[in-house]
Tab-separated table of C-alpha atoms and ligand atoms in Angstrom:
chain	number	residue	atom	x	y	z
A	1	MET	CA	-13.301	1.626	-32.264
A	2	ASN	CA	-10.451	-0.280	-33.904
A	3	THR	CA	-9.759	-2.777	-31.144
A	4	THR	CA	-6.514	-4.234	-32.412
A	5	SER	CA	-4.672	-0.944	-32.852
A	6	THR	CA	-6.003	0.609	-29.650
A	7	ALA	CA	-3.309	0.969	-26.982
A	8	ALA	CA	-3.697	-1.123	-23.848
A	9	LEU	CA	-3.150	2.035	-21.824
A	10	GLU	CA	-3.190	5.597	-23.119
A	11	ILE	CA	-2.600	8.335	-20.569
A	12	THR	CA	-2.729	11.939	-21.739
A	13	GLY	CA	-1.949	14.996	-19.650
A	14	LEU	CA	-2.868	13.306	-16.378
A	15	VAL	CA	-2.769	15.630	-13.380
A	16	LYS	CA	-3.301	15.165	-9.653
A	17	PHE	CA	-2.724	17.742	-6.943
A	18	PHE	CA	-2.400	17.079	-3.230
A	19	GLY	CA	-2.471	20.156	-1.024
A	20	GLY	CA	-1.845	22.416	-4.011
A	21	LYS	CA	1.256	20.477	-5.081
A	22	PRO	CA	1.282	18.314	-8.223
A	23	ALA	CA	1.869	14.634	-7.458
A	24	VAL	CA	1.218	13.801	-11.125
A	25	ASP	CA	2.078	16.616	-13.459
A	26	SER	CA	0.683	16.380	-16.979
A	27	LEU	CA	1.847	12.819	-17.436
A	28	ASP	CA	1.662	11.141	-20.856
A	29	LEU	CA	2.142	7.424	-21.314
A	30	SER	CA	1.169	5.064	-24.108
A	31	ILE	CA	1.574	1.316	-23.700
A	32	PRO	CA	0.722	-0.967	-26.628
A	33	ARG	CA	-1.029	-4.278	-26.209
A	34	GLY	CA	1.088	-7.267	-25.372
A	35	GLU	CA	3.859	-5.256	-23.736
A	36	PHE	CA	5.549	-5.850	-20.402
A	37	HIS	CA	6.177	-2.327	-19.117
A	38	ALA	CA	7.936	-1.248	-15.935
A	39	LEU	CA	7.474	2.103	-14.209
A	40	LEU	CA	10.472	3.198	-12.203
A	41	GLY	CA	10.945	6.277	-10.124
A	42	PRO	CA	12.243	7.551	-6.827
A	43	ASN	CA	10.016	7.487	-3.737
A	44	GLY	CA	7.202	10.004	-4.064
A	45	ALA	CA	7.588	10.312	-7.851
A	46	GLY	CA	3.869	9.776	-8.460
A	47	LYS	CA	3.794	6.136	-9.596
A	48	THR	CA	1.112	4.894	-7.199
A	49	THR	CA	-0.980	8.031	-7.670
A	50	THR	CA	-0.900	7.497	-11.435
A	51	LEU	CA	-1.912	3.866	-11.148
A	52	ARG	CA	-4.706	4.671	-8.675
A	53	MET	CA	-6.172	7.140	-11.170
A	54	VAL	CA	-5.935	4.577	-13.964
A	55	ALA	CA	-7.696	2.040	-11.741
A	56	GLY	CA	-10.495	4.498	-11.002
A	57	LEU	CA	-9.637	4.713	-7.300
A	58	LEU	CA	-8.662	8.365	-7.447
A	59	LYS	CA	-10.241	11.136	-9.490
A	60	PRO	CA	-7.824	12.967	-11.794
A	61	ASP	CA	-7.668	16.764	-11.598
A	62	GLY	CA	-6.986	16.816	-15.307
A	63	GLY	CA	-6.169	14.695	-18.319
A	64	THR	CA	-7.450	11.326	-19.405
A	65	ALA	CA	-6.619	7.659	-19.065
A	66	ARG	CA	-7.990	5.094	-21.485
A	67	ILE	CA	-7.823	1.347	-21.104
A	68	LEU	CA	-8.235	-0.390	-24.455
A	69	GLY	CA	-9.998	2.744	-25.585
A	70	HIS	CA	-12.344	2.995	-22.581
A	71	ASP	CA	-12.032	6.282	-20.706
A	72	VAL	CA	-11.661	5.451	-17.000
A	73	THR	CA	-13.700	8.499	-15.955
A	74	GLN	CA	-16.346	8.536	-18.690
A	75	ASP	CA	-16.806	4.799	-19.019
A	76	PRO	CA	-15.529	3.262	-15.774
A	77	VAL	CA	-17.484	0.006	-15.975
A	78	ALA	CA	-16.114	-0.922	-19.410
A	79	ALA	CA	-12.610	0.180	-18.386
A	80	LYS	CA	-12.620	-1.859	-15.182
A	81	ARG	CA	-13.927	-4.960	-16.921
A	82	VAL	CA	-10.698	-5.319	-18.915
A	83	LEU	CA	-8.392	-4.203	-16.126
A	84	ALA	CA	-6.974	-5.735	-12.990
A	85	PHE	CA	-5.177	-3.541	-10.483
A	86	LEU	CA	-3.143	-5.154	-7.760
A	87	PRO	CA	-2.271	-2.559	-5.103
A	88	ASP	CA	0.778	-2.904	-2.868
A	89	ASP	CA	-1.502	-3.586	0.130
A	90	PRO	CA	-4.273	-5.796	-1.273
A	91	LEU	CA	-7.335	-6.478	0.858
A	92	LEU	CA	-8.080	-10.126	1.507
A	93	TYR	CA	-10.809	-11.763	3.556
A	94	GLY	CA	-9.172	-13.727	6.366
A	95	LYS	CA	-12.139	-15.944	7.107
A	96	LEU	CA	-12.187	-17.413	3.597
A	97	ARG	CA	-10.146	-20.253	2.148
A	98	PRO	CA	-8.295	-19.639	-1.147
A	99	LEU	CA	-10.879	-21.248	-3.404
A	100	GLU	CA	-13.700	-19.478	-1.567
A	101	TYR	CA	-11.889	-16.184	-2.018
A	102	LEU	CA	-11.377	-16.770	-5.738
A	103	GLU	CA	-14.988	-17.870	-6.126
A	104	PHE	CA	-16.082	-14.691	-4.357
A	105	VAL	CA	-13.896	-12.440	-6.513
A	106	GLY	CA	-14.905	-14.305	-9.672
A	107	GLY	CA	-18.538	-13.802	-8.702
A	108	LEU	CA	-17.985	-10.047	-8.408
A	109	TRP	CA	-16.735	-10.065	-11.980
A	110	GLY	CA	-19.556	-12.282	-13.196
A	111	VAL	CA	-17.211	-15.142	-14.084
A	112	ALA	CA	-19.277	-18.321	-14.542
A	113	PRO	CA	-18.290	-21.038	-12.035
A	114	ALA	CA	-17.618	-23.471	-14.898
A	115	ILE	CA	-14.919	-21.085	-16.118
A	116	GLY	CA	-13.811	-19.692	-12.761
A	117	ALA	CA	-13.239	-23.000	-10.961
A	118	PRO	CA	-10.643	-24.475	-13.371
A	119	ARG	CA	-9.011	-21.069	-13.707
A	120	ALA	CA	-8.771	-20.799	-9.902
A	121	GLU	CA	-7.184	-24.244	-9.700
A	122	GLU	CA	-4.702	-23.401	-12.442
A	123	LEU	CA	-3.705	-20.146	-10.723
A	124	LEU	CA	-3.348	-21.743	-7.293
A	125	ARG	CA	-1.247	-24.560	-8.733
A	126	TRP	CA	0.920	-22.107	-10.650
A	127	LEU	CA	1.504	-20.056	-7.511
A	128	ASP	CA	2.156	-23.122	-5.377
A	129	LEU	CA	-0.891	-22.515	-3.166
A	130	TRP	CA	-2.812	-25.609	-4.172
A	131	ASN	CA	-1.636	-27.492	-1.087
A	132	HIS	CA	-3.121	-24.766	1.099
A	133	THR	CA	-6.704	-24.845	-0.121
A	134	GLY	CA	-7.923	-26.205	3.235
A	135	GLU	CA	-6.466	-23.288	5.194
A	136	LEU	CA	-8.005	-19.958	6.098
A	137	VAL	CA	-6.373	-16.933	4.521
A	138	GLU	CA	-5.868	-15.375	7.966
A	139	GLY	CA	-3.168	-17.978	8.593
A	140	PHE	CA	-1.313	-17.179	5.370
A	141	SER	CA	2.130	-15.591	5.338
A	142	ARG	CA	2.569	-12.230	3.664
A	143	GLY	CA	3.992	-13.810	0.521
A	144	MET	CA	1.133	-16.303	0.317
A	145	ARG	CA	-1.363	-13.463	0.676
A	146	GLN	CA	0.356	-11.518	-2.108
A	147	LYS	CA	0.191	-14.535	-4.389
A	148	LEU	CA	-3.470	-15.156	-3.598
A	149	ALA	CA	-4.259	-11.500	-4.277
A	150	LEU	CA	-2.552	-11.868	-7.648
A	151	ALA	CA	-4.653	-14.944	-8.404
A	152	GLY	CA	-7.736	-12.901	-7.499
A	153	ALA	CA	-6.635	-10.136	-9.853
A	154	LEU	CA	-6.368	-12.644	-12.695
A	155	ILE	CA	-9.588	-14.556	-12.132
A	156	HIS	CA	-11.526	-12.530	-14.719
A	157	ASP	CA	-8.684	-12.896	-17.240
A	158	PRO	CA	-8.028	-9.161	-17.650
A	159	GLN	CA	-6.458	-7.758	-20.803
A	160	LEU	CA	-4.423	-5.228	-18.821
A	161	LEU	CA	-2.803	-6.122	-15.528
A	162	ILE	CA	-1.404	-3.287	-13.434
A	163	LEU	CA	0.616	-4.146	-10.370
A	164	ASP	CA	2.071	-1.850	-7.736
A	165	GLU	CA	5.262	-3.350	-6.327
A	166	PRO	CA	4.122	-6.963	-6.785
A	167	LEU	CA	7.419	-8.611	-5.912
A	168	THR	CA	8.396	-6.742	-2.767
A	169	GLY	CA	8.665	-9.075	0.190
A	170	LEU	CA	8.488	-12.286	-1.816
A	171	ASP	CA	11.169	-14.934	-1.352
A	172	ALA	CA	13.128	-16.091	-4.394
A	173	GLY	CA	10.836	-19.034	-5.116
A	174	ALA	CA	7.626	-17.003	-4.845
A	175	ALA	CA	9.107	-14.184	-6.908
A	176	ARG	CA	9.984	-16.680	-9.634
A	177	GLN	CA	6.416	-18.054	-9.669
A	178	VAL	CA	4.966	-14.557	-9.968
A	179	LYS	CA	7.455	-13.504	-12.664
A	180	ASP	CA	6.732	-16.645	-14.678
A	181	LEU	CA	2.997	-16.051	-14.374
A	182	LEU	CA	3.356	-12.456	-15.580
A	183	LEU	CA	5.544	-13.522	-18.499
A	184	GLU	CA	2.969	-16.149	-19.400
A	185	ARG	CA	0.295	-13.446	-19.484
A	186	VAL	CA	2.383	-11.393	-21.887
A	187	ALA	CA	3.053	-14.475	-24.021
A	188	GLN	CA	-0.736	-14.781	-24.335
A	189	GLY	CA	-0.915	-11.239	-25.691
A	190	LYS	CA	-2.031	-9.584	-22.451
A	191	THR	CA	-0.409	-6.390	-21.195
A	192	VAL	CA	1.443	-6.075	-17.887
A	193	VAL	CA	2.422	-2.785	-16.265
A	194	LEU	CA	4.204	-2.812	-12.947
A	195	THR	CA	6.040	-0.492	-10.632
A	196	THR	CA	9.131	-1.749	-8.928
A	197	HIS	CA	12.111	-0.571	-6.959
A	198	ILE	CA	13.879	-3.806	-7.816
A	199	LEU	CA	15.744	-2.677	-10.908
A	200	GLU	CA	16.725	-6.219	-11.808
A	201	ILE	CA	13.009	-6.966	-12.338
A	202	ALA	CA	12.663	-4.141	-14.812
A	203	GLU	CA	15.947	-5.010	-16.451
A	204	ARG	CA	15.088	-8.664	-16.965
A	205	LEU	CA	11.345	-8.662	-17.564
A	206	ALA	CA	10.264	-5.396	-19.096
A	207	GLN	CA	10.250	-4.783	-22.829
A	208	ARG	CA	10.123	-1.054	-22.162
A	209	ILE	CA	10.721	1.053	-19.097
A	210	SER	CA	9.410	4.480	-18.122
A	211	ILE	CA	11.195	6.529	-15.519
A	212	ILE	CA	8.934	8.888	-13.579
A	213	GLN	CA	10.144	11.792	-11.562
A	214	ARG	CA	8.093	14.563	-9.975
A	215	GLY	CA	4.951	13.332	-11.645
A	216	ARG	CA	6.343	13.267	-15.182
A	217	ILE	CA	7.977	10.737	-17.466
A	218	ILE	CA	11.591	11.842	-17.798
A	219	ALA	CA	12.815	8.927	-19.935
A	220	GLN	CA	11.316	5.971	-21.709
A	221	GLY	CA	12.399	3.097	-23.872
A	222	THR	CA	14.063	-0.271	-23.932
A	223	LEU	CA	17.008	-0.752	-21.635
A	224	ASP	CA	19.344	-0.158	-24.585
A	225	GLU	CA	17.508	3.051	-25.491
A	226	LEU	CA	17.725	4.282	-21.905
A	227	ARG	CA	21.439	3.478	-21.864
A	228	ALA	CA	21.903	5.468	-25.057
A	229	HIS	CA	19.833	8.327	-23.610
A	230	ALA	CA	21.951	8.345	-20.454
A	231	ALA	CA	25.143	8.234	-22.494
A	232	ALA	CA	23.975	11.084	-24.724
A	233	THR	CA	23.115	13.264	-21.753
A	234	GLY	CA	26.171	12.636	-19.648
A	235	GLY	CA	28.020	9.553	-18.653
A	236	PRO	CA	27.910	5.930	-19.634
A	237	GLY	CA	25.276	3.738	-18.070
A	238	ALA	CA	26.132	0.088	-18.154
A	239	SER	CA	23.518	-1.156	-15.706
A	240	LEU	CA	19.954	0.042	-15.293
A	241	GLU	CA	20.888	1.205	-11.812
A	242	GLU	CA	23.545	3.536	-13.243
A	243	VAL	CA	21.167	4.755	-15.940
A	244	PHE	CA	18.389	5.305	-13.397
A	245	LEU	CA	20.596	7.169	-10.931
A	246	GLN	CA	22.100	9.276	-13.678
A	247	LEU	CA	18.818	10.236	-15.336
A	248	THR	CA	17.013	10.997	-12.074
A	249	ALA	CA	19.982	12.998	-10.754
A	250	ARG	CA	20.070	14.967	-13.998
A	251	ALA	CA	16.378	15.802	-13.810
A	252	ALA	CA	16.436	16.689	-10.078
B	1	ATP	N1	-3.564	10.691	-0.356
B	1	ATP	C1	-2.556	11.564	-0.418
B	1	ATP	N2	-2.632	12.750	0.231
B	1	ATP	C2	-1.629	13.653	0.150
B	1	ATP	N3	-0.504	13.466	-0.552
B	1	ATP	C3	-0.372	12.303	-1.219
B	1	ATP	C4	-1.386	11.296	-1.181
B	1	ATP	N4	-0.981	10.255	-1.942
B	1	ATP	C5	0.234	10.581	-2.427
B	1	ATP	N5	0.603	11.814	-1.987
B	1	ATP	C6	1.834	12.518	-2.351
B	1	ATP	O1	1.960	12.474	-3.752
B	1	ATP	C7	3.320	12.272	-4.128
B	1	ATP	C8	3.418	11.033	-5.002
B	1	ATP	O2	3.158	9.887	-4.193
B	1	ATP	P1	3.082	8.420	-4.791
B	1	ATP	O3	2.647	7.511	-3.688
B	1	ATP	O4	2.271	8.448	-6.007
B	1	ATP	O5	4.593	8.156	-5.170
B	1	ATP	P2	5.328	6.821	-5.605
B	1	ATP	O6	6.115	7.143	-6.807
B	1	ATP	O7	4.353	5.714	-5.697
B	1	ATP	O8	6.308	6.588	-4.380
B	1	ATP	P3	6.906	5.267	-3.694
B	1	ATP	O9	7.949	4.761	-4.632
B	1	ATP	O10	7.509	5.795	-2.430
B	1	ATP	O11	5.778	4.319	-3.456
B	1	ATP	C9	4.121	12.201	-2.835
B	1	ATP	O12	4.641	13.478	-2.571
B	1	ATP	C10	3.087	11.820	-1.808
B	1	ATP	O13	3.433	12.329	-0.533
């Protein structure tokens, strides 16, 4: 396998049915390494279902997903080793303190304590949780829990980080810390894929954006490319919100 030219994420013809209806309908998506990619789509478009299949939490009814060349169905251990998936409702252990939690998660990934401990400190400092290391997670606010879950997702230094709505419910300061951390990952050559309903996040952070509707990608590109696409297929789209509303209305 040529590891440098392999896409971070390569989804081909992915399909998932619920109750006979397609939630993900032959979806194709290719994301190169080192890209910050945002997935946008109306409620129920199939974003979470797609990500859950990529993360190996849901079995596809068809198609393939490869993470750095590793097929998530055929070679799940290798695929998961280079991936972190942060769901929108991450599970934390309330009776642990932050460092204990990160040590536990690092242990699951086989991260040596000599590597995991400084990484845990760096992440907790970055996310402004270092002053809370003496507290049990059960006393954490929702935003603090989200940030700790993100730290846990990063403890094994994954090549591909996939996040489902990571900024929802965070105050401005916490959102800034998380955004900066994600941008830092991309600056290091790692790949970040996130879903968001906050269009400003996609507009400001993402290098490319995919718009999903009814389980398919209906438009993809940089913000400028999406604007041009929207303009070519109808009206002008100055903001991403206008482009998004126009493209999804057109495809409805
Ligand atoms: N476990 C499930 N059982 C049955 N139907 C499901 C299940 N999970 C998702 N669906 C359906 O699949 C479709 C896609 O849902 P999904 O959660 O992937 O959308 P989404 O784009 O993430 O939406 P949102 O923006 O609201 O989070 C929806 O119609 C949803 O009702």
